[in-house]
mmCIF file of C-alpha atoms in Angstrom:
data_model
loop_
_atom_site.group_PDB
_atom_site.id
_atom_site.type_symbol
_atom_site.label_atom_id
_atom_site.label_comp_id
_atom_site.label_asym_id
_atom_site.label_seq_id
_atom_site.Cartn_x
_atom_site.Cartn_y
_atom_site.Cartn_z
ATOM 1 C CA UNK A 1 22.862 81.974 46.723
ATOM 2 C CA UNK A 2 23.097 85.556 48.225
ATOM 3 C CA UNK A 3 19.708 86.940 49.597
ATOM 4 C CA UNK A 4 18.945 90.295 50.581
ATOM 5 C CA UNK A 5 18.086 91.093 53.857
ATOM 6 C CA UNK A 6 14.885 91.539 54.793
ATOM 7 C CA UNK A 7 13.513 94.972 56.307
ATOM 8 C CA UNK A 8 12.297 93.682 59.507
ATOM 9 C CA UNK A 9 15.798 92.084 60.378
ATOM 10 C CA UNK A 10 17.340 93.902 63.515
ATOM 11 C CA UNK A 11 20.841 95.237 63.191
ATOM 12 C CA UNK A 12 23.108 98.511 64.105
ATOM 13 C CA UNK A 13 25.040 100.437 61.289
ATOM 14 C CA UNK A 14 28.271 101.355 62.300
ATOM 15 C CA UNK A 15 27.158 105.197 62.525
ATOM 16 C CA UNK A 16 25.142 104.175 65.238
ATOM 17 C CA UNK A 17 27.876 101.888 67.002
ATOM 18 C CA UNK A 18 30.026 104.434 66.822
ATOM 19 C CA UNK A 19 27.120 107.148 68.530
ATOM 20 C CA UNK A 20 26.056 104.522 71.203
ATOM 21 C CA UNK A 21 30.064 103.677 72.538
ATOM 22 C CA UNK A 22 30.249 108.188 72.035
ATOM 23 C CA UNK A 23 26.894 108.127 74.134
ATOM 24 C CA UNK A 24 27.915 105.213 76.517
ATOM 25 C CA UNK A 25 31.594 106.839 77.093
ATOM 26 C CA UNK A 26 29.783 110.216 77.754
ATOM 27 C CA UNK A 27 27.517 109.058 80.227
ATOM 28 C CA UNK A 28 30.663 107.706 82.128
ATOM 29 C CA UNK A 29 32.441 110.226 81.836
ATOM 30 C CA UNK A 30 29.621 112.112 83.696
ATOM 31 C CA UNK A 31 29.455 109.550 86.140
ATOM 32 C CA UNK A 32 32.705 109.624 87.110
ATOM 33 C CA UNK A 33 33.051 113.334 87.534
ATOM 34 C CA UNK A 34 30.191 113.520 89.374
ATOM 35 C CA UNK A 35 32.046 110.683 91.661
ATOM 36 C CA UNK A 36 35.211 112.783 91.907
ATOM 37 C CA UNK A 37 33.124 115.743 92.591
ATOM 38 C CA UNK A 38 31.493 114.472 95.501
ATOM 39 C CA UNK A 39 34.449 112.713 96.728
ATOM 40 C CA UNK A 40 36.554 116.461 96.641
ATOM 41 C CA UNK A 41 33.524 117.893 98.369
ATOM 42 C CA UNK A 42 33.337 114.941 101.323
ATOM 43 C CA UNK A 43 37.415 115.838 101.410
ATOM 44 C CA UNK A 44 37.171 119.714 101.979
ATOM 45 C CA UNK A 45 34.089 119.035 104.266
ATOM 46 C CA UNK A 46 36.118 117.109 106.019
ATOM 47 C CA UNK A 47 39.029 119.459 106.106
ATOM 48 C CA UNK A 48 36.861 122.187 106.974
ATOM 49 C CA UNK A 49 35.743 120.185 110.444
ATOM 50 C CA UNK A 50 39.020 119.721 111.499
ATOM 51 C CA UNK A 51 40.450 123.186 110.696
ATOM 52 C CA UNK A 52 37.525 123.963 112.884
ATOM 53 C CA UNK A 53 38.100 121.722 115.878
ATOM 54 C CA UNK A 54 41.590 122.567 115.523
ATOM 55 C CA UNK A 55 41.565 125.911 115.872
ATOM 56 C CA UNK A 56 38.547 126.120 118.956
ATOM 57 C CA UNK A 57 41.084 123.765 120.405
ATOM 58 C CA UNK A 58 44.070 126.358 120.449
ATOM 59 C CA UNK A 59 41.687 129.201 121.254
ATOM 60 C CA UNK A 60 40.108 127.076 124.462
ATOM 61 C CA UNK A 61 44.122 126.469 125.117
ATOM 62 C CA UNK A 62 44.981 130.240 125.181
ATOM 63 C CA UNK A 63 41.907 131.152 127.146
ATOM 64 C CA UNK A 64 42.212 128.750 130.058
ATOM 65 C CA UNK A 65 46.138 130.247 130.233
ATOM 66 C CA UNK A 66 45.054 133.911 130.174
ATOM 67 C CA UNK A 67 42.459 133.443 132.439
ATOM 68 C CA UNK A 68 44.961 132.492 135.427
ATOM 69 C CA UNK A 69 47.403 135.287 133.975
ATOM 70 C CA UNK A 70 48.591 137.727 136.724
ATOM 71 C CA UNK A 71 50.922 140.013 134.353
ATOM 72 C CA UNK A 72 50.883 140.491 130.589
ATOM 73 C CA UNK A 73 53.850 141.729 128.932
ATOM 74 C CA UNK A 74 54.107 144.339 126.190
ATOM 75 C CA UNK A 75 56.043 146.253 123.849
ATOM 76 C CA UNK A 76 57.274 148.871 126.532
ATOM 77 C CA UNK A 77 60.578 148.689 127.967
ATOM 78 C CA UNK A 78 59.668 146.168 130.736
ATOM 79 C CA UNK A 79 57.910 143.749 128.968
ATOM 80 C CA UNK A 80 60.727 143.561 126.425
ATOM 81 C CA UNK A 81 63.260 143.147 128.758
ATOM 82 C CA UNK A 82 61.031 139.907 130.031
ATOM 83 C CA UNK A 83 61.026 138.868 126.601
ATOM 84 C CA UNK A 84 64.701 138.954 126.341
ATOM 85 C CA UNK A 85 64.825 136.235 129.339
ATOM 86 C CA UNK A 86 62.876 133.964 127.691
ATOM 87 C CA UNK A 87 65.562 130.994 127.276
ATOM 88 C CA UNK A 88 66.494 130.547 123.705
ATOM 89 C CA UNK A 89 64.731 127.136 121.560
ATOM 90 C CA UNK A 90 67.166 126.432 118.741
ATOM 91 C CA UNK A 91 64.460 124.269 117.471
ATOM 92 C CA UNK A 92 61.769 126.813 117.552
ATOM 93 C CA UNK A 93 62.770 130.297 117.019
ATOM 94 C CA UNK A 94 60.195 133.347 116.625
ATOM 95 C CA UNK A 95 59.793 134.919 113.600
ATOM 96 C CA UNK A 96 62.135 137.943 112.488
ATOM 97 C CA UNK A 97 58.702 140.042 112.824
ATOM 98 C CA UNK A 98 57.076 138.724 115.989
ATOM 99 C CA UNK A 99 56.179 141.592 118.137
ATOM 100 C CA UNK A 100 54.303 142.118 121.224
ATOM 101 C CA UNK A 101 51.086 143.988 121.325
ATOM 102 C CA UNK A 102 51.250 147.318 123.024
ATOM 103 C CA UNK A 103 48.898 147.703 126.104
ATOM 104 C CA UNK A 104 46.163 151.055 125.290
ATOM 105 C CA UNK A 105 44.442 151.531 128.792
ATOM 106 C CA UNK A 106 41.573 153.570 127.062
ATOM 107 C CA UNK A 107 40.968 152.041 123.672
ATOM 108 C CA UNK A 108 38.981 149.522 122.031
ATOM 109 C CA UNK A 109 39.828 146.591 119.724
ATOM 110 C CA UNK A 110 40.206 148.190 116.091
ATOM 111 C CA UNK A 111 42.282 148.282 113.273
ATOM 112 C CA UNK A 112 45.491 149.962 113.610
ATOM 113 C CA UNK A 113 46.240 153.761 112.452
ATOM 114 C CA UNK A 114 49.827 154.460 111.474
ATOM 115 C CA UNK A 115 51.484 155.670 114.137
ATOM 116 C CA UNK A 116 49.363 154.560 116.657
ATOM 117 C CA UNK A 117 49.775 150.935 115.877
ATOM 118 C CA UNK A 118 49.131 148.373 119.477
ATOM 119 C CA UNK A 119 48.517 145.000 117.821
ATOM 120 C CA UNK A 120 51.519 142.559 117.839
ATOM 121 C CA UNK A 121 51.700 139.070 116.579
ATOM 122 C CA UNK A 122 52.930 137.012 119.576
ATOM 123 C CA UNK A 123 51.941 136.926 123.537
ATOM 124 C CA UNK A 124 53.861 136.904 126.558
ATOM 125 C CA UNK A 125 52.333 136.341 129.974
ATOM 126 C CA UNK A 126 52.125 135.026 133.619
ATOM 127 C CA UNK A 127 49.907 132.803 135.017
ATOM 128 C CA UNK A 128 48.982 131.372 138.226
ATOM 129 C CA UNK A 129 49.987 127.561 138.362
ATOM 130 C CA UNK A 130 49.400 126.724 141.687
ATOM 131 C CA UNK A 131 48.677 127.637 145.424
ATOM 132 C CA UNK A 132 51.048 125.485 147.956
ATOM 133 C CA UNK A 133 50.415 125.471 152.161
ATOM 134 C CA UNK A 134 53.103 124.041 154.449
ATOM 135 C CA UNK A 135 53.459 123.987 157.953
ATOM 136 C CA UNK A 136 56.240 123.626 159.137
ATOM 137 C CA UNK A 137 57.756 121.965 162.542
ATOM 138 C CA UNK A 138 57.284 125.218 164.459
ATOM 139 C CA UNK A 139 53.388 124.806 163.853
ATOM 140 C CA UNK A 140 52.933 127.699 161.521
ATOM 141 C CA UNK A 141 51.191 127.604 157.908
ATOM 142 C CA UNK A 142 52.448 129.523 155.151
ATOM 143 C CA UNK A 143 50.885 129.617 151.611
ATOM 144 C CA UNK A 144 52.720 130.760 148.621
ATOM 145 C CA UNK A 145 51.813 131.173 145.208
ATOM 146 C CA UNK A 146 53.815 129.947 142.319
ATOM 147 C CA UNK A 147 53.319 130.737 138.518
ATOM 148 C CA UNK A 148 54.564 130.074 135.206
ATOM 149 C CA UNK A 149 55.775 132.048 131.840
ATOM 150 C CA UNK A 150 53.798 131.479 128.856
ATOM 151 C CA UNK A 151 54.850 132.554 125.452
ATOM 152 C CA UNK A 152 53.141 131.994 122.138
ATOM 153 C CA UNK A 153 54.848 133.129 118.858
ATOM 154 C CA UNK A 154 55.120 132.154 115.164
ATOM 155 C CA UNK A 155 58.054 130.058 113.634
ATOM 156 C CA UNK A 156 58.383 129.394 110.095
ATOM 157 C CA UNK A 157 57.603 125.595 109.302
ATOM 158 C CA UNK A 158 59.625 124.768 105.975
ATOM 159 C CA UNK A 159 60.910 127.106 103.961
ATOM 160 C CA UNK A 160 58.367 129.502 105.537
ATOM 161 C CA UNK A 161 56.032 132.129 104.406
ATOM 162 C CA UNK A 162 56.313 133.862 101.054
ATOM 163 C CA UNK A 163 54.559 135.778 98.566
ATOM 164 C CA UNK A 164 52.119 133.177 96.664
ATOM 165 C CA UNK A 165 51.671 130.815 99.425
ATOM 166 C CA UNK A 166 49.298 130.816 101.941
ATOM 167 C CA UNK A 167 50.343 128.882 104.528
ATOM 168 C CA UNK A 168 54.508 128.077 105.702
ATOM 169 C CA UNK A 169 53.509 128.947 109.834
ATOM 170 C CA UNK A 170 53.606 127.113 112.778
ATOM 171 C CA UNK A 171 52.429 128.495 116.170
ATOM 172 C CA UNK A 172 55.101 127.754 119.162
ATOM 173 C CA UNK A 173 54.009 127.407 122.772
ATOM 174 C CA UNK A 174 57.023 128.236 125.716
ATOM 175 C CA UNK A 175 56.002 127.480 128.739
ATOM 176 C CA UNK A 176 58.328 128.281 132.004
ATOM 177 C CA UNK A 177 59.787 126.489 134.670
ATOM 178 C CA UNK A 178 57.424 127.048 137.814
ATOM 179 C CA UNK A 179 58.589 130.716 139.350
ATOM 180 C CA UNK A 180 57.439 131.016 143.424
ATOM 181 C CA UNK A 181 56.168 134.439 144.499
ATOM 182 C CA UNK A 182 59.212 136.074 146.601
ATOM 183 C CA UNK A 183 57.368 138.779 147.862
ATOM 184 C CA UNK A 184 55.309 135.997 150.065
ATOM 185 C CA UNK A 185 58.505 134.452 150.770
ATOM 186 C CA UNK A 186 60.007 137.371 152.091
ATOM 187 C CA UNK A 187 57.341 137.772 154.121
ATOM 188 C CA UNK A 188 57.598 135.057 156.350
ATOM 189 C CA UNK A 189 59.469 136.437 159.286
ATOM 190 C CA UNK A 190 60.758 133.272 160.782
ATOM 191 C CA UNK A 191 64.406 132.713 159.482
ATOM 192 C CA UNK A 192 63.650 128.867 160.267
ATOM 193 C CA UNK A 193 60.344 128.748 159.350
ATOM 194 C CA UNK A 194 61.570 130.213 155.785
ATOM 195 C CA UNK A 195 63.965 128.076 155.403
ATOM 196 C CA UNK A 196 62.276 125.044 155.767
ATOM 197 C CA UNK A 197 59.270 126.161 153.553
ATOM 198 C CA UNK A 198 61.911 126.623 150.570
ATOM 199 C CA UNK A 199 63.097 123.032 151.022
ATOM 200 C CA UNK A 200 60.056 121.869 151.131
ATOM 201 C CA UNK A 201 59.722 123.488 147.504
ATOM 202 C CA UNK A 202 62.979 122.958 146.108
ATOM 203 C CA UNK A 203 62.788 119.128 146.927
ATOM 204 C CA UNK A 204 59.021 119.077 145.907
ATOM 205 C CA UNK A 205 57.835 117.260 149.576
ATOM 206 C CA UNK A 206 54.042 116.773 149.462
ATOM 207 C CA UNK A 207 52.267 119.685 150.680
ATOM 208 C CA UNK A 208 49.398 120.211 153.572
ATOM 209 C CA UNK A 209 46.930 118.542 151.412
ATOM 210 C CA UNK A 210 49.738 115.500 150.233
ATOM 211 C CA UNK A 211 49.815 116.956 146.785
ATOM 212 C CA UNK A 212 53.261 116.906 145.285
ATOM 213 C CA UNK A 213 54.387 119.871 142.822
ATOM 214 C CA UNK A 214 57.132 120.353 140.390
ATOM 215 C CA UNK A 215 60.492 121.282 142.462
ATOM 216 C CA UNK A 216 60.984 124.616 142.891
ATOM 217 C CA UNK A 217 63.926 126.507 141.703
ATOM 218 C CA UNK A 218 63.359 130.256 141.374
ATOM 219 C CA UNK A 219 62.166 132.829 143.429
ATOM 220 C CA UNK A 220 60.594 135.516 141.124
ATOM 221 C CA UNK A 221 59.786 139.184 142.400
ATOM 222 C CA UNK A 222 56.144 139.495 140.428
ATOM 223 C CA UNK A 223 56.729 141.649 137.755
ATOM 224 C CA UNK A 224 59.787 143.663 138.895
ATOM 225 C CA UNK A 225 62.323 144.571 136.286
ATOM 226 C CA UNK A 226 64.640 141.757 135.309
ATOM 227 C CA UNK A 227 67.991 143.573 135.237
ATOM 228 C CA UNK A 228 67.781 144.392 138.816
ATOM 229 C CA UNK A 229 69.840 142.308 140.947
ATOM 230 C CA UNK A 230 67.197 140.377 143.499
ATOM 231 C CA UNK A 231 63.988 139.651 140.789
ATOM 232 C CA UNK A 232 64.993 135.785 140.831
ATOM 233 C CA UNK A 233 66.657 134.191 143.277
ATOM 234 C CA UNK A 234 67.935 130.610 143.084
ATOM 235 C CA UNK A 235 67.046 128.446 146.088
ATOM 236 C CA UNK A 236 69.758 126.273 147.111
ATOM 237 C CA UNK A 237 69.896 122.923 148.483
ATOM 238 C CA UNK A 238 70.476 123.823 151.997
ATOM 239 C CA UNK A 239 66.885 126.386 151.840
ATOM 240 C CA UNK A 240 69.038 129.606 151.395
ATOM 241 C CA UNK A 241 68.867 131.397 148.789
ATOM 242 C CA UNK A 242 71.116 133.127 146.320
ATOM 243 C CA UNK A 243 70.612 136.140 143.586
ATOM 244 C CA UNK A 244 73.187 135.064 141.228
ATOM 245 C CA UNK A 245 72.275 132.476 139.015
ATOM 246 C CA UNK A 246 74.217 128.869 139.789
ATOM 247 C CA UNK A 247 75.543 126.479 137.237
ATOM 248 C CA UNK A 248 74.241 125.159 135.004
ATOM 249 C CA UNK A 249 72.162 127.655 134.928
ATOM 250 C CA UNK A 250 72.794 130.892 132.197
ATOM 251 C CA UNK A 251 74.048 134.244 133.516
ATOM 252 C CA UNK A 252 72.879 136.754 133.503
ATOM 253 C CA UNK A 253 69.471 135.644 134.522
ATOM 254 C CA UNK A 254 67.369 133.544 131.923
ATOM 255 C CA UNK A 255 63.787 131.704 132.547
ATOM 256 C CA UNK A 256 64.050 128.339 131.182
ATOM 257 C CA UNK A 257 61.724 126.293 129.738
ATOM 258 C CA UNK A 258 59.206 123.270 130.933
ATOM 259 C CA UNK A 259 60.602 120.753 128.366
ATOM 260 C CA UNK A 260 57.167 118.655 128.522
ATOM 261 C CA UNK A 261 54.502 121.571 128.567
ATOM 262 C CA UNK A 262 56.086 123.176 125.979
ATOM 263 C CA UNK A 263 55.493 122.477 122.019
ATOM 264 C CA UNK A 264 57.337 123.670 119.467
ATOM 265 C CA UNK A 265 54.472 123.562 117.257
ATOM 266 C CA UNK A 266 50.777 123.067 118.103
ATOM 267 C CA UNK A 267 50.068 121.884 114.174
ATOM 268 C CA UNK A 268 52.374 119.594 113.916
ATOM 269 C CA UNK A 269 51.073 116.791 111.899
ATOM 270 C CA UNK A 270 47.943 118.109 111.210
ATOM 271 C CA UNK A 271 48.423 119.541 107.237
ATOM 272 C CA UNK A 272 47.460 123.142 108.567
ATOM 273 C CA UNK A 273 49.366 126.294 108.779
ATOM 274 C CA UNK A 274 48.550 129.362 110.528
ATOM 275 C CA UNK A 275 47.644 131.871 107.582
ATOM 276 C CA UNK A 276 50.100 133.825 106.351
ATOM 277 C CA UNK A 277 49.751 137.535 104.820
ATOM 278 C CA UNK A 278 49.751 135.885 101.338
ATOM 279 C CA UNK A 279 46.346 133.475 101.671
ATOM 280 C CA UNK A 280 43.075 135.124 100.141
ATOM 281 C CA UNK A 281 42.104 137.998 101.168
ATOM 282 C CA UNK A 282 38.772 136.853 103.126
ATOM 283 C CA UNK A 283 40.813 134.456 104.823
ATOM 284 C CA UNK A 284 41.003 137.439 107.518
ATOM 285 C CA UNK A 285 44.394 137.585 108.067
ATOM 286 C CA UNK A 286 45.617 141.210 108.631
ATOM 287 C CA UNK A 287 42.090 142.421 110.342
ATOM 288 C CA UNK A 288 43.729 144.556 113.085
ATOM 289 C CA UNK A 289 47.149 145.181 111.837
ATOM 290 C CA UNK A 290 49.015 147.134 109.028
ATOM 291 C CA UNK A 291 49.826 144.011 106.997
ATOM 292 C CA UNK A 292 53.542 144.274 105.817
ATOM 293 C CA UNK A 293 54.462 141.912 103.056
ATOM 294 C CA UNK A 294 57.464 142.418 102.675
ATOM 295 C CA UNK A 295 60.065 139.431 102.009
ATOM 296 C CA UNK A 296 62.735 141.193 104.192
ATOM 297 C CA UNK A 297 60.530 141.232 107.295
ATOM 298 C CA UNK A 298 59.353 137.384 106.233
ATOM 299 C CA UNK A 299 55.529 139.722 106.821
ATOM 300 C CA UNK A 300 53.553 140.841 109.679
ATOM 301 C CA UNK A 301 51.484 139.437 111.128
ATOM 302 C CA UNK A 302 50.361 136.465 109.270
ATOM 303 C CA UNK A 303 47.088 134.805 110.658
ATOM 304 C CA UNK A 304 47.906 135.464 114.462
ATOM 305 C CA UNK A 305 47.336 138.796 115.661
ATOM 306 C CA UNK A 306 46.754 140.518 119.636
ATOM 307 C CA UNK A 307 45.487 143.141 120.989
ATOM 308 C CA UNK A 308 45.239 144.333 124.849
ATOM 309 C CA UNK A 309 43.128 147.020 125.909
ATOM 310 C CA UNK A 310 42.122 148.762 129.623
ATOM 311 C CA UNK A 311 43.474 149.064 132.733
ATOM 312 C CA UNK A 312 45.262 146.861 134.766
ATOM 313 C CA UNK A 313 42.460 145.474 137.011
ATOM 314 C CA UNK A 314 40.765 144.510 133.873
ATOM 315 C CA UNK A 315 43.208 143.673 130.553
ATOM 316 C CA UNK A 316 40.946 142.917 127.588
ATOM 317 C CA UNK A 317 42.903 140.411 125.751
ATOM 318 C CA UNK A 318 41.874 139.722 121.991
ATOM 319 C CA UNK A 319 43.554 137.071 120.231
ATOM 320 C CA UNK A 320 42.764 136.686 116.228
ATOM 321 C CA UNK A 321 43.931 133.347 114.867
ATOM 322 C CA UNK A 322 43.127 132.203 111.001
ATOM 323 C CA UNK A 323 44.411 129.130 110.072
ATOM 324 C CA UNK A 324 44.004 127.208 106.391
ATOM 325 C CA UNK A 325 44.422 123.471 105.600
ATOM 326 C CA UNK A 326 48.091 122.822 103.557
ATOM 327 C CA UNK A 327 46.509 120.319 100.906
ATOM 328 C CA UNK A 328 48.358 120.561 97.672
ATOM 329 C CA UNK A 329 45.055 120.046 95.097
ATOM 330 C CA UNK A 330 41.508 120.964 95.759
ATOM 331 C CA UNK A 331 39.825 123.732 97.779
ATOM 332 C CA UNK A 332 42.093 125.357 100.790
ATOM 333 C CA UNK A 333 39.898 125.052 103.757
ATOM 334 C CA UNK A 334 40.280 127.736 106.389
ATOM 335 C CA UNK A 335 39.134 128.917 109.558
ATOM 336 C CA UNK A 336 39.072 132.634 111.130
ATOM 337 C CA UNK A 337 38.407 133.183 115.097
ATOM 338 C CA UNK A 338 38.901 135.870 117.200
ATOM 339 C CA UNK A 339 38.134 135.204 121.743
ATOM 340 C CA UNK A 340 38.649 138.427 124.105
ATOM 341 C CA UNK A 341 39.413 137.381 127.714
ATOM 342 C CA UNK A 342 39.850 139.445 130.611
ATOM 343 C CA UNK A 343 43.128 139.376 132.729
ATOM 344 C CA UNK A 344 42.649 141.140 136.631
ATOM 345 C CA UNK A 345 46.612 141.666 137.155
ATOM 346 C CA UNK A 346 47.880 141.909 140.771
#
């Protein structure tokens, strides 16, 4: 026999099912978006330490070169025709815009004024890379210095940049084959002596304090123009020393490259990109120069710009780097720097 039920039975209609599971699916779905939320967040935290690290870490890289610079090259005819000595890298070739800066003895760091523009995207340079003393059988001590070419610059990485996309840069480091200072070599008077000391560097003997150095190939006149015939001379196996270039080496003169303290780019791996004229505008890039954006050009100057200011006994070098993370989804993280160091040339 049916009965009916009675009122104090418990029981859910199916309107409340159905608002419960609505409820209960809600609730999750909260959950979880909180979840992904947080997890995003952690992820461009994260990427926002290591953009940082990253970037101190090429800053502290450039500064410890420029502080042991003796010469920085610019724009002017000289330091142009130093640039065009620079032996080629297939595998890493400057963008179609790189520039160097052009040295203002009495200005400050500022944005550029057409026609009056000094800030270039790339930096060329010599630094001090070590002191060696010899004496030789005669008795007498000699002390040269030697130094070494260092060149940063952009390259595209990909496709490159373009308009849209923020990132498509890589940031090259050439560094030179060891270059000895000719003007001390010429200066020791003692035919023997001289020889002697440039075996002792060509075949990379230890030194007066048993240190052992890179072998020495090139004599370099410090900063004298290039296309005059007795700025490098090759030192040859006998201690002589020739001013045309020997095979295998190119001629006319080129500098060539330290394969292993080179890199041919310093974010390789990392999923960052120097900034390119295209990232957000308070990304930073463009701060000193005229941005130029056009496709042609492939931009200037992206997220790596320099300046050099005063006299020679005291360069002011400012380098502004911005770089931004590569990540396809999320929030780009980015980082924007700038480190002035002073370069005494002599």
């Amino acid at each position: 026999m049916n009965r009916e039920p009675r009122r104090n039975e418990v029981g859910f209609t199916m309107i409340e099912m159905v608002m419960a599971t609505v409820m209960l699916l809600s609730l999750a779905f909260l959950v979880t978006s909180m979840i992904i939320s947080g997890t995003d967040a952690q992820r461009f935290s994260d990427r926002l330490g290591r953009v940082t690290e990253i970037s101190q870490d090429i800053l502290a890289d450039m500064q410890r070169d420029l502080q042991a610079a003796v010469r920085v090259f610019d724009a002017d005819t000289l330091g142009m025709s130093y640039r065009g000595r620079v032996a080629p890298w297939p595998q890493a070739v400057a963008l179609a815009s790189s520039k160097p800066s052009s040295i203002q003895v009495s200005s400050t760091f500022k944005k550029d004024v057409s026609g009056t523009e000094k800030t270039g995207n790339e930096l060329l340079f010599a630094r001090q890379a070590w002191s060696d003393s010899f004496t030789c059988t005669s008795g007498n001590a000699y002390r040269v210095d030697t130094y070494r070419v260092v060149y940063y610059y952009l390259r595209k990485e990909g496709v490159g940049p373009g308009k849209g996309s923020p990132h498509g840069l890589n940031l090259c480091k050439w560094v030179s084959e060891p270059l000895v200072n000719g003007a001390q070599v010429d200066a020791i008077a003692d035919a023997t002596d001289r020889t002697e000391v440039l075996k002792h560097l060509r075949d990379a003997t230890p030194d007066d304090s048993g240190a052992k150095h890179s072998p020495l190939h090139v004599v370099w006149m410090v900063g004298e123009d290039p296309a005059t015939s007795g700025t490098f001379r090759q030192i040859l196996a006998d201690g002589s020393m020739t001013t045309t270039p020997v095979l295998p080496r190119a001629n006319p003169w080129e500098i060539e490259r330290e394969v292993k303290l080179s890199s041919s780019g310093m974010l390789h791996a990392t999923h960052y990109s120097v900034a390119s004229n295209w990232s957000q505008g308070n990304q930073g890039t463009g701060r000193f120069a005229i941005a130029n954006n056009t496709t042609a050009s492939v931009g200037f100057p992206h997220g790596f710009e320099v300046q050099v200011v005063g006299p020679a006994s005291a360069r002011k070098v400012l380098v502004h780097l911005t770089l931004v993370s590569t990540n396809a989804k999320g929030l780009k993280a980015y980082y924007d720097a700038q480190v002035v160091t002073v370069v005494r040339e002599g």
